[in-house]
Short mmCIF file of C-alpha atoms in Angstrom, two decimals:
data_model
loop_
_atom_site.label_atom_id
_atom_site.label_comp_id
_atom_site.label_asym_id
_atom_site.label_seq_id
_atom_site.Cartn_x
_atom_site.Cartn_y
_atom_site.Cartn_z
CA MET R 1 45.34 19.57 44.03
CA SER R 2 44.83 15.67 43.78
CA ASP R 3 40.72 17.34 44.37
CA LEU R 4 40.72 20.44 42.36
CA VAL R 5 41.79 17.99 39.07
CA LYS R 6 38.52 15.25 40.42
CA PHE R 7 36.61 18.75 40.91
CA LEU R 8 37.21 19.67 37.65
CA SER R 9 37.00 16.03 36.34
CA LYS R 10 33.24 16.08 37.42
CA ILE R 11 32.54 18.73 35.91
CA LEU R 12 33.87 17.56 33.17
CA LEU R 13 31.91 14.52 32.38
CA ALA R 14 28.29 15.82 34.12
CA CYS R 15 28.92 18.35 30.92
CA LEU R 16 29.31 14.95 29.05
CA LEU R 17 26.76 14.61 29.86
CA VAL R 18 24.67 17.06 29.77
CA ILE R 19 25.36 17.43 26.30
CA GLY R 20 25.32 13.72 25.58
CA VAL R 21 21.17 13.90 27.13
CA GLY R 22 20.69 16.66 24.69
CA TRP R 23 22.24 15.13 21.76
CA ALA R 24 20.22 11.66 22.05
CA THR R 25 16.99 13.93 22.50
CA TYR R 26 17.62 16.10 19.57
CA ILE R 27 18.18 12.74 17.46
CA GLY R 28 15.05 11.09 18.35
CA VAL R 29 12.97 14.82 17.98
CA ARG R 30 13.91 15.29 14.63
CA TYR R 31 14.66 11.69 13.22
CA TYR R 32 12.21 9.30 15.11
CA HIS R 33 8.66 11.52 16.23
CA ALA R 34 10.67 10.26 19.91
CA GLU R 35 8.24 13.00 21.33
CA GLN R 36 4.89 11.42 19.09
CA VAL R 37 6.06 8.10 20.58
CA ALA R 38 5.56 8.77 24.25
CA TYR R 39 2.98 10.92 24.57
CA ARG R 40 1.36 8.25 22.89
CA TRP R 41 2.00 5.91 24.69
CA ILE R 42 0.83 7.70 27.93
CA SER R 43 -1.56 8.75 26.45
CA GLY R 44 -2.99 5.34 26.52
CA LEU R 45 -2.79 5.96 22.44
CA ALA R 46 -0.79 3.58 21.27
CA ALA R 47 -3.11 0.37 23.50
CA LYS R 48 -6.63 2.27 21.88
CA GLN R 49 -4.79 1.77 18.29
CA ALA R 50 -3.79 -2.39 19.39
CA ALA R 51 -7.57 -2.52 20.14
CA TRP R 52 -8.30 -0.82 17.50
CA GLU R 53 -6.11 -3.66 15.78
CA LYS R 54 -7.71 -6.03 16.73
CA LYS R 55 -10.95 -4.93 16.34
CA ILE R 56 -10.36 -4.64 12.38
CA ALA R 57 -8.68 -7.74 12.29
CA GLU R 58 -11.69 -9.63 13.96
CA SER R 59 -14.12 -8.56 11.65
CA GLY R 60 -12.56 -9.35 8.42
CA GLY R 61 -8.77 -9.07 8.10
CA ASN R 62 -6.73 -5.48 7.62
CA THR R 63 -7.07 -4.04 4.49
CA LEU R 64 -4.17 -3.06 4.33
CA THR R 65 -1.29 -6.53 5.03
CA GLY R 66 1.04 -6.99 3.08
CA TYR R 67 2.45 -3.32 1.49
CA ALA R 68 5.81 -2.97 3.05
CA GLY R 69 6.51 -0.64 4.90
CA PRO R 70 8.43 2.97 2.86
CA SER R 71 11.97 1.84 1.18
CA ASP R 72 14.51 5.00 0.93
CA PRO R 73 12.52 8.09 -0.35
CA LYS R 74 12.73 8.98 -3.83
CA VAL R 75 15.05 13.28 -3.38
CA ILE R 76 12.57 15.26 -6.07
CA ASP R 77 14.45 18.20 -7.67
CA THR R 78 11.06 20.47 -8.62
CA GLN R 79 12.69 22.91 -10.17
CA ALA R 80 10.05 25.13 -9.13
CA GLY R 81 11.50 25.54 -5.34
CA GLY R 82 9.46 25.15 -2.66
CA LYS R 83 8.05 21.72 -0.55
CA PHE R 84 5.48 19.26 -1.30
CA SER R 85 1.63 19.71 -0.31
CA GLY R 86 -0.84 16.83 -1.07
CA LEU R 87 -1.05 14.59 -3.92
CA THR R 88 -2.96 13.31 -6.44
CA TYR R 89 -3.47 10.19 -9.17
CA ASP R 90 -5.23 11.00 -12.56
CA PRO R 91 -5.51 7.21 -14.20
CA LEU R 92 -6.21 9.08 -17.24
CA GLN R 93 -3.03 10.52 -17.81
CA LYS R 94 -1.12 7.47 -15.40
CA ARG R 95 0.80 10.75 -13.71
CA LEU R 96 0.31 12.55 -10.43
CA TRP R 97 -0.54 15.59 -9.31
CA THR R 98 0.96 17.99 -6.37
CA VAL R 99 2.04 21.42 -5.25
CA VAL R 100 4.59 23.65 -3.80
CA ASN R 101 4.00 27.03 -2.50
CA LYS R 102 6.21 30.08 -1.93
CA PRO R 103 6.45 30.52 -5.57
CA THR R 104 3.23 28.50 -5.61
CA ALA R 105 3.14 25.45 -8.39
CA LEU R 106 0.99 22.23 -10.20
CA ILE R 107 3.88 19.37 -10.59
CA ALA R 108 2.66 16.41 -12.72
CA LEU R 109 4.25 13.33 -11.92
CA SER R 110 5.44 10.48 -12.67
CA THR R 111 4.26 6.97 -11.45
CA ASP R 112 7.84 6.86 -10.43
CA GLY R 113 8.46 10.34 -8.68
CA GLN R 114 10.18 12.05 -12.06
CA VAL R 115 8.57 15.61 -12.82
CA LEU R 116 6.90 15.58 -16.16
CA ALA R 117 5.07 19.25 -15.79
CA THR R 118 5.15 22.59 -13.75
CA TYR R 119 2.25 24.81 -13.86
CA PRO R 120 2.39 27.83 -11.97
CA VAL R 121 -0.46 29.47 -10.05
CA LYS R 122 -2.02 32.30 -10.60
CA GLY R 123 -4.88 33.34 -8.19
CA MET R 124 -3.41 31.38 -5.12
CA SER R 125 -1.12 30.76 -3.37
CA ASP R 126 -0.83 28.04 -0.10
CA ILE R 127 -2.18 25.18 -1.76
CA ASP R 128 -2.45 22.39 0.60
CA GLY R 129 -3.85 20.15 -0.44
CA VAL R 130 -5.41 18.39 -4.16
CA ALA R 131 -7.60 16.32 -5.77
CA TRP R 132 -8.66 14.89 -9.16
CA LEU R 133 -11.93 15.04 -10.16
CA GLY R 134 -12.00 13.56 -13.44
CA GLY R 135 -11.23 14.61 -16.68
CA ASN R 136 -9.03 17.45 -16.33
CA LYS R 137 -10.44 19.28 -13.59
CA LEU R 138 -8.22 19.30 -10.32
CA ALA R 139 -10.69 20.40 -6.64
CA LEU R 140 -6.79 22.92 -4.45
CA VAL R 141 -7.66 23.76 -0.88
CA ASN R 142 -6.88 27.02 0.73
CA GLY R 143 -6.18 26.10 4.24
CA ARG R 144 -6.27 28.68 5.43
CA ARG R 145 -8.89 30.38 4.32
CA ASN R 146 -10.96 27.42 3.89
CA ARG R 147 -11.60 27.84 -0.01
CA VAL R 148 -11.92 25.17 -2.08
CA VAL R 149 -10.86 25.92 -6.66
CA ILE R 150 -12.47 24.25 -8.72
CA ALA R 151 -9.49 24.91 -11.39
CA GLU R 152 -8.82 23.21 -15.10
CA ILE R 153 -5.80 22.29 -16.44
CA PRO R 154 -4.95 23.59 -20.40
CA PRO R 155 -3.09 20.69 -22.33
CA THR R 156 -0.05 22.20 -22.59
CA PRO R 157 1.89 23.37 -19.80
CA GLN R 158 1.73 27.27 -18.86
CA VAL R 159 0.53 29.33 -15.81
CA LEU R 160 -3.13 28.17 -14.41
CA ASP R 161 -4.94 31.44 -13.95
CA VAL R 162 -8.14 30.07 -10.98
CA THR R 163 -8.65 33.68 -10.29
CA ARG R 164 -11.74 33.74 -12.70
CA SER R 165 -12.03 30.20 -11.28
CA PHE R 166 -15.23 28.33 -8.75
CA ALA R 167 -14.90 28.33 -5.33
CA LEU R 168 -16.61 27.37 -2.46
CA VAL R 169 -15.93 28.53 1.07
CA LEU R 170 -16.16 26.48 3.53
CA ARG R 171 -16.76 27.99 7.81
CA PHE R 172 -16.17 26.51 10.85
CA THR R 173 -18.70 25.77 13.71
CA GLU R 174 -18.41 27.72 16.29
CA GLY R 175 -15.60 26.78 18.73
CA GLU R 176 -13.30 25.53 16.43
CA ASP R 177 -9.37 26.88 15.76
CA THR R 178 -9.93 28.76 13.09
CA ASN R 179 -5.73 28.84 12.20
CA TYR R 180 -6.00 25.14 11.56
CA GLY R 181 -7.91 24.72 8.37
CA PHE R 182 -9.03 21.58 5.95
CA ASN R 183 -5.63 20.99 3.98
CA GLY R 184 -6.53 17.18 2.69
CA LEU R 185 -8.45 16.06 -0.98
CA GLY R 186 -10.02 13.57 -2.37
CA TYR R 187 -12.27 12.69 -4.50
CA ASP R 188 -14.25 9.57 -5.20
CA LEU R 189 -15.46 9.57 -8.31
CA LYS R 190 -17.11 7.38 -9.68
CA ARG R 191 -19.86 8.34 -6.56
CA ASP R 192 -18.86 11.64 -6.37
CA ARG R 193 -18.32 12.26 -3.15
CA LEU R 194 -15.35 14.77 -2.12
CA TYR R 195 -13.96 14.81 1.23
CA LEU R 196 -12.10 17.85 2.72
CA SER R 197 -9.35 17.08 5.87
CA LYS R 198 -8.72 19.51 8.71
CA GLU R 199 -5.52 18.53 10.09
CA HIS R 200 -6.03 18.90 13.93
CA SER R 201 -7.45 21.47 16.53
CA PRO R 202 -9.57 19.87 16.50
CA ARG R 203 -9.37 17.10 13.61
CA ALA R 204 -12.31 16.85 11.28
CA LEU R 205 -13.59 14.76 8.23
CA TYR R 206 -17.01 16.40 5.63
CA ARG R 207 -17.68 15.43 2.65
CA ILE R 208 -19.72 17.49 -0.27
CA SER R 209 -21.69 14.98 -2.66
CA GLY R 210 -22.97 16.62 -6.13
CA LEU R 211 -19.79 18.56 -7.62
CA SER R 212 -19.90 16.13 -10.87
CA ASN R 213 -23.56 18.04 -12.35
CA LEU R 214 -22.02 21.55 -11.04
CA GLN R 215 -22.95 23.66 -13.00
CA ALA R 216 -21.31 27.96 -13.33
CA ALA R 217 -20.96 28.86 -9.84
CA ASP R 218 -24.25 27.27 -8.47
CA SER R 219 -23.18 25.80 -5.68
CA ARG R 220 -27.00 25.03 -4.77
CA GLY R 221 -26.39 21.59 -5.89
CA LEU R 222 -24.18 20.41 -3.25
CA ARG R 223 -24.74 18.39 -0.34
CA ILE R 224 -22.05 19.47 2.12
CA GLU R 225 -21.92 16.47 5.64
CA ASN R 226 -19.72 16.85 8.35
CA ILE R 227 -18.68 12.89 9.71
CA SER R 228 -16.75 14.26 11.55
CA HIS R 229 -17.91 10.86 14.42
CA TRP R 230 -15.65 8.85 12.00
CA LEU R 231 -12.95 10.09 14.37
CA ASN R 232 -14.08 9.05 17.01
CA ASP R 233 -13.29 5.82 16.62
CA VAL R 234 -9.11 6.08 15.64
CA PRO R 235 -7.48 8.66 18.35
CA PHE R 236 -4.54 7.41 17.19
CA ALA R 237 -4.69 9.34 15.21
CA THR R 238 -3.98 12.10 16.05
CA ASP R 239 -4.20 14.67 13.36
CA LEU R 240 -4.42 13.89 9.71
CA SER R 241 -2.17 15.85 7.19
CA SER R 242 -4.46 13.92 4.42
CA VAL R 243 -6.63 11.92 2.61
CA GLU R 244 -7.14 9.93 -0.11
CA VAL R 245 -9.80 7.31 -1.54
CA ASP R 246 -9.63 3.87 -3.25
CA PRO R 247 -10.92 4.35 -6.51
CA THR R 248 -12.45 0.81 -6.99
CA THR R 249 -13.97 0.62 -4.14
CA GLY R 250 -15.05 3.93 -1.71
CA ARG R 251 -12.73 3.08 1.24
CA VAL R 252 -11.83 6.31 3.09
CA PHE R 253 -7.40 7.01 3.21
CA LEU R 254 -6.43 9.22 5.52
CA LEU R 255 -2.68 10.05 6.56
CA SER R 256 -0.90 11.42 9.98
CA GLU R 257 1.92 13.02 10.06
CA GLU R 258 1.91 12.56 14.28
CA SER R 259 1.29 9.01 14.26
CA GLN R 260 4.09 7.72 11.22
CA LEU R 261 0.02 5.61 10.03
CA ILE R 262 -2.21 5.49 7.76
CA VAL R 263 -5.68 4.27 8.40
CA GLN R 264 -8.85 2.32 6.08
CA LEU R 265 -12.30 3.50 6.94
CA ASP R 266 -15.85 2.74 4.99
CA GLY R 267 -16.73 4.47 3.02
CA ASP R 268 -20.19 5.08 3.87
CA SER R 269 -20.12 3.52 7.09
CA GLY R 270 -16.82 4.86 8.66
CA ASP R 271 -16.30 1.40 10.14
CA GLY R 272 -12.33 0.78 10.29
CA LYS R 273 -10.93 -1.74 7.31
CA GLY R 274 -6.85 -1.35 7.62
CA MET R 275 -4.26 0.50 8.65
CA LEU R 276 -0.87 0.84 8.15
CA SER R 277 2.42 2.00 9.33
CA LEU R 278 5.27 3.48 8.22
CA SER R 279 7.08 3.69 10.57
CA THR R 280 9.21 0.11 10.42
CA LYS R 281 11.24 -0.89 13.76
CA GLY R 282 14.54 0.55 13.01
CA SER R 283 13.80 2.80 10.24
CA LYS R 284 13.20 6.48 10.46
CA PRO R 285 10.17 8.06 9.98
CA LEU R 286 8.91 10.05 6.55
CA PRO R 287 9.98 13.29 7.94
CA ARG R 288 6.62 15.48 6.92
CA PRO R 289 3.35 13.09 5.25
CA GLU R 290 1.54 15.99 2.62
CA GLY R 291 0.84 13.87 0.54
CA ILE R 292 -0.99 10.33 -0.35
CA ALA R 293 -2.33 9.29 -2.87
CA THR R 294 -3.24 5.50 -4.60
CA ASP R 295 -3.71 4.05 -7.92
CA ASP R 296 -6.13 1.44 -9.68
CA ASP R 297 -4.05 -1.02 -8.72
CA GLY R 298 -3.57 -0.62 -5.17
CA ASN R 299 -0.46 1.58 -5.29
CA ILE R 300 0.42 3.97 -2.27
CA TYR R 301 2.02 6.90 -3.38
CA ILE R 302 3.33 9.30 -0.35
CA VAL R 303 5.36 12.91 -0.60
CA SER R 304 6.68 14.16 2.68
CA GLU R 305 8.04 17.51 2.76
CA PRO R 306 11.01 18.35 1.70
CA ASN R 307 10.94 17.20 -1.52
CA LEU R 308 10.30 13.78 -1.00
CA PHE R 309 9.00 10.93 -2.74
CA TYR R 310 7.69 7.10 -1.53
CA LYS R 311 6.02 4.47 -3.22
CA LEU R 312 3.98 1.25 -0.89
CA ARG R 313 3.08 -1.41 -4.37
CA LYS R 314 0.27 -3.87 -3.32
CA PRO R 315 1.53 -7.64 -2.81
#
């Protein structure tokens, strides 16, 4: 009898051990991106990141030094449903714009994360990114179709019909996975540069110039550049969930969900300028950051699925 009890005890202990390991693995992957952390160390990306940080420190210093990591997020009830995707700052109205899908709507937010207005969108679905173009114009991107729409925002909240709005469709080069299209938008008003980021398979970064002189549906004056080679020095940012531009310096922010990082590049050369980790020691990573914006004062805003809002104040 004692042998049977010992045997059953061992079986029970083994079962508890398996359950414990399974639960710990679930918590690590679900809340702390443990699989990404392990991959970064095994693949050598962590070492490359450290070398890149040292390089920018020696060449003038990290421009994002002093920003505190994200604190507890504000949970936003949009009442429109859906999950946040994309973010941009409108300096004229001192507000932020983001989008949700299912149903598709454009949401105006205060810089403290309060919902100011909702504009249901007609004529476009699955919007992945948004960028303020100046005045009452916004650029919206549909990643599945690689379609960028220039929309004019009505003065009062109402249905935003983009059915007849100017649209630009971008084609991928041979060999790129068309299941992963452009999902990030960021506009440099001062230099008239619209940046588009592609999340992965492979990562890509493009730049469109000439939007300020766009006449009706004539796109012949646009200049499209593939600047994906800028990403060669930042392989540790393993995906690009969003892109933004500093309105003063023209520097480009790249947001990586998998790596929980913000990387900043020079807007002319693509040289590294700064990096900020979004996963500080002992804190939970952002669940799924999908949009980044910055204002004239240098504050950084991030939205994360499903409905989380973060504000990182400039030091």
